[in-house]
Amino acid sequence: MSQTDIALFRQRCAQFRWLAVFMVTSVGALLALIHFVAPGVLLARGDYDGTPGGWMSDLVWALPTVFYLFAVWAIGSAMGQLSKGRLIQPILVHALRRVGLSLGLGGVFSVFGVTNIVRMIEGGRGGFAYFDVAGMTLGMIGGALFLLGGVMEQAGRVQAELDEMI
């Protein structure tokens, strides 16, 4: 790679980092507005007609999004590290593990956790699993990324060992 290509790669990594920061903060702010600020304002005005259980159910339904936003944050963090010129292999290992774990947990929670916790809150209505193809897909991709991060970590150790022998 030429110096121009490296500089362009770092610039794009920095841009992607800021895109990730923008996405996490904007979506996080919207989630906070929808689930905390608006109900709080309505409650303070005396116009809130929902139940505490309904509010809790809405929070539980939004919880997988927090895991997904953490995955985006982890990717943005890795891109920020790369834009500063840090080594790709250790950053990639760390990012794959964090992104994989958060996507996997978000997907599993989306399919199994949400429905069962909402069932407990609402008194037994609903099924044991939510047929959420996107959640299932993200969970599987997350698990695969987590495993690939482990393989890359092992490859880095083997490479370091081989470098010591030479």
JSON list of C-alpha atoms in Angstrom, two decimals:
[
{"chain": "A", "resi": 1, "resn": "MET", "atom": "CA", "xyz": [0.00, 0.00, 0.00]},
{"chain": "A", "resi": 2, "resn": "SER", "atom": "CA", "xyz": [1.25, 3.45, -0.82]},
{"chain": "A", "resi": 3, "resn": "GLN", "atom": "CA", "xyz": [1.33, 6.29, 1.69]},
{"chain": "A", "resi": 4, "resn": "THR", "atom": "CA", "xyz": [-1.59, 7.90, -0.15]},
{"chain": "A", "resi": 5, "resn": "ASP", "atom": "CA", "xyz": [-3.68, 4.74, 0.24]},
{"chain": "A", "resi": 6, "resn": "ILE", "atom": "CA", "xyz": [-2.83, 4.51, 3.93]},
{"chain": "A", "resi": 7, "resn": "ALA", "atom": "CA", "xyz": [-3.73, 8.16, 4.47]},
{"chain": "A", "resi": 8, "resn": "LEU", "atom": "CA", "xyz": [-7.03, 7.66, 2.63]},
{"chain": "A", "resi": 9, "resn": "PHE", "atom": "CA", "xyz": [-7.79, 4.54, 4.69]},
{"chain": "A", "resi": 10, "resn": "ARG", "atom": "CA", "xyz": [-7.13, 6.42, 7.93]},
{"chain": "A", "resi": 11, "resn": "GLN", "atom": "CA", "xyz": [-9.29, 9.31, 6.79]},
{"chain": "A", "resi": 12, "resn": "ARG", "atom": "CA", "xyz": [-12.17, 6.97, 5.97]},
{"chain": "A", "resi": 13, "resn": "CYS", "atom": "CA", "xyz": [-11.77, 5.22, 9.33]},
{"chain": "A", "resi": 14, "resn": "ALA", "atom": "CA", "xyz": [-12.00, 8.58, 11.09]},
{"chain": "A", "resi": 15, "resn": "GLN", "atom": "CA", "xyz": [-15.10, 9.49, 9.09]},
{"chain": "A", "resi": 16, "resn": "PHE", "atom": "CA", "xyz": [-16.70, 6.15, 9.90]},
{"chain": "A", "resi": 17, "resn": "ARG", "atom": "CA", "xyz": [-15.92, 6.66, 13.59]},
{"chain": "A", "resi": 18, "resn": "TRP", "atom": "CA", "xyz": [-17.80, 9.94, 13.58]},
{"chain": "A", "resi": 19, "resn": "LEU", "atom": "CA", "xyz": [-20.67, 8.35, 11.69]},
{"chain": "A", "resi": 20, "resn": "ALA", "atom": "CA", "xyz": [-20.87, 5.67, 14.40]},
{"chain": "A", "resi": 21, "resn": "VAL", "atom": "CA", "xyz": [-20.78, 8.31, 17.13]},
{"chain": "A", "resi": 22, "resn": "PHE", "atom": "CA", "xyz": [-23.55, 10.24, 15.38]},
{"chain": "A", "resi": 23, "resn": "MET", "atom": "CA", "xyz": [-25.68, 7.12, 14.98]},
{"chain": "A", "resi": 24, "resn": "VAL", "atom": "CA", "xyz": [-25.28, 5.99, 18.58]},
{"chain": "A", "resi": 25, "resn": "THR", "atom": "CA", "xyz": [-25.95, 9.42, 20.05]},
{"chain": "A", "resi": 26, "resn": "SER", "atom": "CA", "xyz": [-28.91, 10.22, 17.79]},
{"chain": "A", "resi": 27, "resn": "VAL", "atom": "CA", "xyz": [-30.61, 6.84, 18.13]},
{"chain": "A", "resi": 28, "resn": "GLY", "atom": "CA", "xyz": [-29.78, 6.74, 21.85]},
{"chain": "A", "resi": 29, "resn": "ALA", "atom": "CA", "xyz": [-31.28, 10.21, 22.29]},
{"chain": "A", "resi": 30, "resn": "LEU", "atom": "CA", "xyz": [-34.43, 9.18, 20.43]},
{"chain": "A", "resi": 31, "resn": "LEU", "atom": "CA", "xyz": [-34.76, 6.07, 22.60]},
{"chain": "A", "resi": 32, "resn": "ALA", "atom": "CA", "xyz": [-34.34, 8.16, 25.74]},
{"chain": "A", "resi": 33, "resn": "LEU", "atom": "CA", "xyz": [-36.90, 10.67, 24.46]},
{"chain": "A", "resi": 34, "resn": "ILE", "atom": "CA", "xyz": [-39.45, 7.99, 23.61]},
{"chain": "A", "resi": 35, "resn": "HIS", "atom": "CA", "xyz": [-39.03, 5.83, 26.71]},
{"chain": "A", "resi": 36, "resn": "PHE", "atom": "CA", "xyz": [-38.03, 8.25, 29.47]},
{"chain": "A", "resi": 37, "resn": "VAL", "atom": "CA", "xyz": [-38.54, 11.92, 28.66]},
{"chain": "A", "resi": 38, "resn": "ALA", "atom": "CA", "xyz": [-41.97, 11.78, 26.97]},
{"chain": "A", "resi": 39, "resn": "PRO", "atom": "CA", "xyz": [-43.55, 9.48, 29.60]},
{"chain": "A", "resi": 40, "resn": "GLY", "atom": "CA", "xyz": [-41.97, 11.63, 32.34]},
{"chain": "A", "resi": 41, "resn": "VAL", "atom": "CA", "xyz": [-43.41, 14.83, 30.88]},
{"chain": "A", "resi": 42, "resn": "LEU", "atom": "CA", "xyz": [-46.82, 13.21, 30.44]},
{"chain": "A", "resi": 43, "resn": "LEU", "atom": "CA", "xyz": [-46.69, 11.88, 34.00]},
{"chain": "A", "resi": 44, "resn": "ALA", "atom": "CA", "xyz": [-45.72, 15.32, 35.37]},
{"chain": "A", "resi": 45, "resn": "ARG", "atom": "CA", "xyz": [-48.62, 16.94, 33.49]},
{"chain": "A", "resi": 46, "resn": "GLY", "atom": "CA", "xyz": [-51.04, 14.26, 34.65]},
{"chain": "A", "resi": 47, "resn": "ASP", "atom": "CA", "xyz": [-51.77, 13.12, 31.08]},
{"chain": "A", "resi": 48, "resn": "TYR", "atom": "CA", "xyz": [-50.05, 9.73, 31.28]},
{"chain": "A", "resi": 49, "resn": "ASP", "atom": "CA", "xyz": [-52.72, 7.10, 30.71]},
{"chain": "A", "resi": 50, "resn": "GLY", "atom": "CA", "xyz": [-50.42, 4.08, 30.58]},
{"chain": "A", "resi": 51, "resn": "THR", "atom": "CA", "xyz": [-49.62, 1.62, 33.33]},
{"chain": "A", "resi": 52, "resn": "PRO", "atom": "CA", "xyz": [-46.23, 1.08, 34.94]},
{"chain": "A", "resi": 53, "resn": "GLY", "atom": "CA", "xyz": [-46.29, -2.46, 33.51]},
{"chain": "A", "resi": 54, "resn": "GLY", "atom": "CA", "xyz": [-46.90, -1.09, 30.02]},
{"chain": "A", "resi": 55, "resn": "TRP", "atom": "CA", "xyz": [-44.00, 1.32, 30.38]},
{"chain": "A", "resi": 56, "resn": "MET", "atom": "CA", "xyz": [-41.76, -1.52, 31.60]},
{"chain": "A", "resi": 57, "resn": "SER", "atom": "CA", "xyz": [-42.85, -3.71, 28.67]},
{"chain": "A", "resi": 58, "resn": "ASP", "atom": "CA", "xyz": [-41.91, -0.94, 26.24]},
{"chain": "A", "resi": 59, "resn": "LEU", "atom": "CA", "xyz": [-38.48, -0.66, 27.87]},
{"chain": "A", "resi": 60, "resn": "VAL", "atom": "CA", "xyz": [-37.93, -4.42, 27.59]},
{"chain": "A", "resi": 61, "resn": "TRP", "atom": "CA", "xyz": [-38.89, -4.34, 23.89]},
{"chain": "A", "resi": 62, "resn": "ALA", "atom": "CA", "xyz": [-36.31, -1.57, 23.33]},
{"chain": "A", "resi": 63, "resn": "LEU", "atom": "CA", "xyz": [-33.50, -3.31, 25.22]},
{"chain": "A", "resi": 64, "resn": "PRO", "atom": "CA", "xyz": [-32.04, -5.30, 22.27]},
{"chain": "A", "resi": 65, "resn": "THR", "atom": "CA", "xyz": [-31.45, -1.96, 20.56]},
{"chain": "A", "resi": 66, "resn": "VAL", "atom": "CA", "xyz": [-29.05, -1.02, 23.36]},
{"chain": "A", "resi": 67, "resn": "PHE", "atom": "CA", "xyz": [-26.96, -4.12, 22.59]},
{"chain": "A", "resi": 68, "resn": "TYR", "atom": "CA", "xyz": [-26.97, -3.27, 18.88]},
{"chain": "A", "resi": 69, "resn": "LEU", "atom": "CA", "xyz": [-25.95, 0.31, 19.58]},
{"chain": "A", "resi": 70, "resn": "PHE", "atom": "CA", "xyz": [-23.06, -0.93, 21.70]},
{"chain": "A", "resi": 71, "resn": "ALA", "atom": "CA", "xyz": [-21.93, -3.01, 18.71]},
{"chain": "A", "resi": 72, "resn": "VAL", "atom": "CA", "xyz": [-21.95, 0.11, 16.53]},
{"chain": "A", "resi": 73, "resn": "TRP", "atom": "CA", "xyz": [-20.05, 1.99, 19.24]},
{"chain": "A", "resi": 74, "resn": "ALA", "atom": "CA", "xyz": [-17.43, -0.79, 19.38]},
{"chain": "A", "resi": 75, "resn": "ILE", "atom": "CA", "xyz": [-16.98, -0.63, 15.60]},
{"chain": "A", "resi": 76, "resn": "GLY", "atom": "CA", "xyz": [-16.65, 3.14, 15.77]},
{"chain": "A", "resi": 77, "resn": "SER", "atom": "CA", "xyz": [-14.09, 2.83, 18.53]},
{"chain": "A", "resi": 78, "resn": "ALA", "atom": "CA", "xyz": [-12.05, 0.38, 16.45]},
{"chain": "A", "resi": 79, "resn": "MET", "atom": "CA", "xyz": [-12.21, 2.70, 13.45]},
{"chain": "A", "resi": 80, "resn": "GLY", "atom": "CA", "xyz": [-11.00, 5.56, 15.63]},
{"chain": "A", "resi": 81, "resn": "GLN", "atom": "CA", "xyz": [-8.04, 3.46, 16.77]},
{"chain": "A", "resi": 82, "resn": "LEU", "atom": "CA", "xyz": [-7.20, 2.55, 13.17]},
{"chain": "A", "resi": 83, "resn": "SER", "atom": "CA", "xyz": [-7.42, 6.19, 12.08]},
{"chain": "A", "resi": 84, "resn": "LYS", "atom": "CA", "xyz": [-4.70, 6.96, 14.65]},
{"chain": "A", "resi": 85, "resn": "GLY", "atom": "CA", "xyz": [-2.39, 4.44, 13.03]},
{"chain": "A", "resi": 86, "resn": "ARG", "atom": "CA", "xyz": [-2.60, 1.64, 15.58]},
{"chain": "A", "resi": 87, "resn": "LEU", "atom": "CA", "xyz": [-1.94, -1.96, 14.54]},
{"chain": "A", "resi": 88, "resn": "ILE", "atom": "CA", "xyz": [-4.86, -3.64, 12.82]},
{"chain": "A", "resi": 89, "resn": "GLN", "atom": "CA", "xyz": [-4.60, -7.17, 14.26]},
{"chain": "A", "resi": 90, "resn": "PRO", "atom": "CA", "xyz": [-5.07, -6.43, 17.99]},
{"chain": "A", "resi": 91, "resn": "ILE", "atom": "CA", "xyz": [-7.75, -3.83, 17.29]},
{"chain": "A", "resi": 92, "resn": "LEU", "atom": "CA", "xyz": [-9.59, -6.21, 14.98]},
{"chain": "A", "resi": 93, "resn": "VAL", "atom": "CA", "xyz": [-9.50, -9.02, 17.56]},
{"chain": "A", "resi": 94, "resn": "HIS", "atom": "CA", "xyz": [-10.87, -6.77, 20.29]},
{"chain": "A", "resi": 95, "resn": "ALA", "atom": "CA", "xyz": [-13.55, -5.30, 17.99]},
{"chain": "A", "resi": 96, "resn": "LEU", "atom": "CA", "xyz": [-14.67, -8.71, 16.70]},
{"chain": "A", "resi": 97, "resn": "ARG", "atom": "CA", "xyz": [-15.05, -10.04, 20.24]},
{"chain": "A", "resi": 98, "resn": "ARG", "atom": "CA", "xyz": [-16.99, -6.99, 21.49]},
{"chain": "A", "resi": 99, "resn": "VAL", "atom": "CA", "xyz": [-19.19, -6.64, 18.41]},
{"chain": "A", "resi": 100, "resn": "GLY", "atom": "CA", "xyz": [-19.86, -10.37, 18.29]},
{"chain": "A", "resi": 101, "resn": "LEU", "atom": "CA", "xyz": [-20.78, -10.56, 21.95]},
{"chain": "A", "resi": 102, "resn": "SER", "atom": "CA", "xyz": [-23.10, -7.57, 21.81]},
{"chain": "A", "resi": 103, "resn": "LEU", "atom": "CA", "xyz": [-24.82, -8.68, 18.58]},
{"chain": "A", "resi": 104, "resn": "GLY", "atom": "CA", "xyz": [-25.15, -12.21, 19.92]},
{"chain": "A", "resi": 105, "resn": "LEU", "atom": "CA", "xyz": [-26.61, -11.08, 23.24]},
{"chain": "A", "resi": 106, "resn": "GLY", "atom": "CA", "xyz": [-28.93, -8.64, 21.50]},
{"chain": "A", "resi": 107, "resn": "GLY", "atom": "CA", "xyz": [-30.18, -11.32, 19.13]},
{"chain": "A", "resi": 108, "resn": "VAL", "atom": "CA", "xyz": [-30.69, -13.95, 21.83]},
{"chain": "A", "resi": 109, "resn": "PHE", "atom": "CA", "xyz": [-32.38, -11.42, 24.09]},
{"chain": "A", "resi": 110, "resn": "SER", "atom": "CA", "xyz": [-34.58, -10.29, 21.19]},
{"chain": "A", "resi": 111, "resn": "VAL", "atom": "CA", "xyz": [-35.76, -13.83, 20.47]},
{"chain": "A", "resi": 112, "resn": "PHE", "atom": "CA", "xyz": [-35.99, -15.35, 23.97]},
{"chain": "A", "resi": 113, "resn": "GLY", "atom": "CA", "xyz": [-35.54, -12.69, 26.64]},
{"chain": "A", "resi": 114, "resn": "VAL", "atom": "CA", "xyz": [-37.98, -10.02, 25.53]},
{"chain": "A", "resi": 115, "resn": "THR", "atom": "CA", "xyz": [-41.04, -12.24, 25.26]},
{"chain": "A", "resi": 116, "resn": "ASN", "atom": "CA", "xyz": [-40.45, -14.05, 28.53]},
{"chain": "A", "resi": 117, "resn": "ILE", "atom": "CA", "xyz": [-39.75, -10.90, 30.53]},
{"chain": "A", "resi": 118, "resn": "VAL", "atom": "CA", "xyz": [-42.81, -9.21, 29.01]},
{"chain": "A", "resi": 119, "resn": "ARG", "atom": "CA", "xyz": [-44.84, -12.31, 29.89]},
{"chain": "A", "resi": 120, "resn": "MET", "atom": "CA", "xyz": [-43.75, -11.92, 33.52]},
{"chain": "A", "resi": 121, "resn": "ILE", "atom": "CA", "xyz": [-44.58, -8.21, 33.54]},
{"chain": "A", "resi": 122, "resn": "GLU", "atom": "CA", "xyz": [-47.96, -8.60, 31.86]},
{"chain": "A", "resi": 123, "resn": "GLY", "atom": "CA", "xyz": [-49.05, -11.69, 33.72]},
{"chain": "A", "resi": 124, "resn": "GLY", "atom": "CA", "xyz": [-48.49, -14.62, 31.39]},
{"chain": "A", "resi": 125, "resn": "ARG", "atom": "CA", "xyz": [-49.64, -13.42, 27.98]},
{"chain": "A", "resi": 126, "resn": "GLY", "atom": "CA", "xyz": [-47.57, -14.28, 24.91]},
{"chain": "A", "resi": 127, "resn": "GLY", "atom": "CA", "xyz": [-45.28, -17.03, 23.71]},
{"chain": "A", "resi": 128, "resn": "PHE", "atom": "CA", "xyz": [-41.96, -18.38, 24.91]},
{"chain": "A", "resi": 129, "resn": "ALA", "atom": "CA", "xyz": [-40.01, -17.20, 21.85]},
{"chain": "A", "resi": 130, "resn": "TYR", "atom": "CA", "xyz": [-40.48, -14.34, 19.41]},
{"chain": "A", "resi": 131, "resn": "PHE", "atom": "CA", "xyz": [-39.99, -15.35, 15.79]},
{"chain": "A", "resi": 132, "resn": "ASP", "atom": "CA", "xyz": [-37.70, -12.45, 14.95]},
{"chain": "A", "resi": 133, "resn": "VAL", "atom": "CA", "xyz": [-35.67, -13.37, 11.87]},
{"chain": "A", "resi": 134, "resn": "ALA", "atom": "CA", "xyz": [-33.53, -10.23, 12.15]},
{"chain": "A", "resi": 135, "resn": "GLY", "atom": "CA", "xyz": [-32.77, -11.00, 15.79]},
{"chain": "A", "resi": 136, "resn": "MET", "atom": "CA", "xyz": [-31.94, -14.60, 14.98]},
{"chain": "A", "resi": 137, "resn": "THR", "atom": "CA", "xyz": [-29.67, -13.52, 12.13]},
{"chain": "A", "resi": 138, "resn": "LEU", "atom": "CA", "xyz": [-27.87, -10.92, 14.25]},
{"chain": "A", "resi": 139, "resn": "GLY", "atom": "CA", "xyz": [-27.45, -13.47, 17.04]},
{"chain": "A", "resi": 140, "resn": "MET", "atom": "CA", "xyz": [-25.87, -15.98, 14.67]},
{"chain": "A", "resi": 141, "resn": "ILE", "atom": "CA", "xyz": [-23.63, -13.36, 13.05]},
{"chain": "A", "resi": 142, "resn": "GLY", "atom": "CA", "xyz": [-22.64, -12.14, 16.51]},
{"chain": "A", "resi": 143, "resn": "GLY", "atom": "CA", "xyz": [-21.69, -15.63, 17.59]},
{"chain": "A", "resi": 144, "resn": "ALA", "atom": "CA", "xyz": [-19.65, -16.15, 14.43]},
{"chain": "A", "resi": 145, "resn": "LEU", "atom": "CA", "xyz": [-17.83, -12.83, 14.89]},
{"chain": "A", "resi": 146, "resn": "PHE", "atom": "CA", "xyz": [-17.05, -13.72, 18.50]},
{"chain": "A", "resi": 147, "resn": "LEU", "atom": "CA", "xyz": [-15.59, -17.06, 17.40]},
{"chain": "A", "resi": 148, "resn": "LEU", "atom": "CA", "xyz": [-13.61, -15.42, 14.58]},
{"chain": "A", "resi": 149, "resn": "GLY", "atom": "CA", "xyz": [-12.19, -12.98, 17.10]},
{"chain": "A", "resi": 150, "resn": "GLY", "atom": "CA", "xyz": [-10.94, -15.94, 19.12]},
{"chain": "A", "resi": 151, "resn": "VAL", "atom": "CA", "xyz": [-9.37, -17.51, 16.04]},
{"chain": "A", "resi": 152, "resn": "MET", "atom": "CA", "xyz": [-7.67, -14.23, 15.16]},
{"chain": "A", "resi": 153, "resn": "GLU", "atom": "CA", "xyz": [-6.41, -13.86, 18.72]},
{"chain": "A", "resi": 154, "resn": "GLN", "atom": "CA", "xyz": [-4.86, -17.32, 18.55]},
{"chain": "A", "resi": 155, "resn": "ALA", "atom": "CA", "xyz": [-3.36, -16.55, 15.14]},
{"chain": "A", "resi": 156, "resn": "GLY", "atom": "CA", "xyz": [-1.79, -13.41, 16.60]},
{"chain": "A", "resi": 157, "resn": "ARG", "atom": "CA", "xyz": [-0.22, -15.44, 19.40]},
{"chain": "A", "resi": 158, "resn": "VAL", "atom": "CA", "xyz": [1.14, -18.00, 16.94]},
{"chain": "A", "resi": 159, "resn": "GLN", "atom": "CA", "xyz": [2.51, -15.21, 14.74]},
{"chain": "A", "resi": 160, "resn": "ALA", "atom": "CA", "xyz": [4.24, -13.60, 17.72]},
{"chain": "A", "resi": 161, "resn": "GLU", "atom": "CA", "xyz": [5.73, -16.97, 18.66]},
{"chain": "A", "resi": 162, "resn": "LEU", "atom": "CA", "xyz": [6.99, -17.52, 15.12]},
{"chain": "A", "resi": 163, "resn": "ASP", "atom": "CA", "xyz": [8.45, -14.02, 15.04]},
{"chain": "A", "resi": 164, "resn": "GLU", "atom": "CA", "xyz": [10.40, -14.77, 18.21]},
{"chain": "A", "resi": 165, "resn": "MET", "atom": "CA", "xyz": [11.90, -17.87, 16.60]},
{"chain": "A", "resi": 166, "resn": "ILE", "atom": "CA", "xyz": [13.23, -15.97, 13.63]}
]
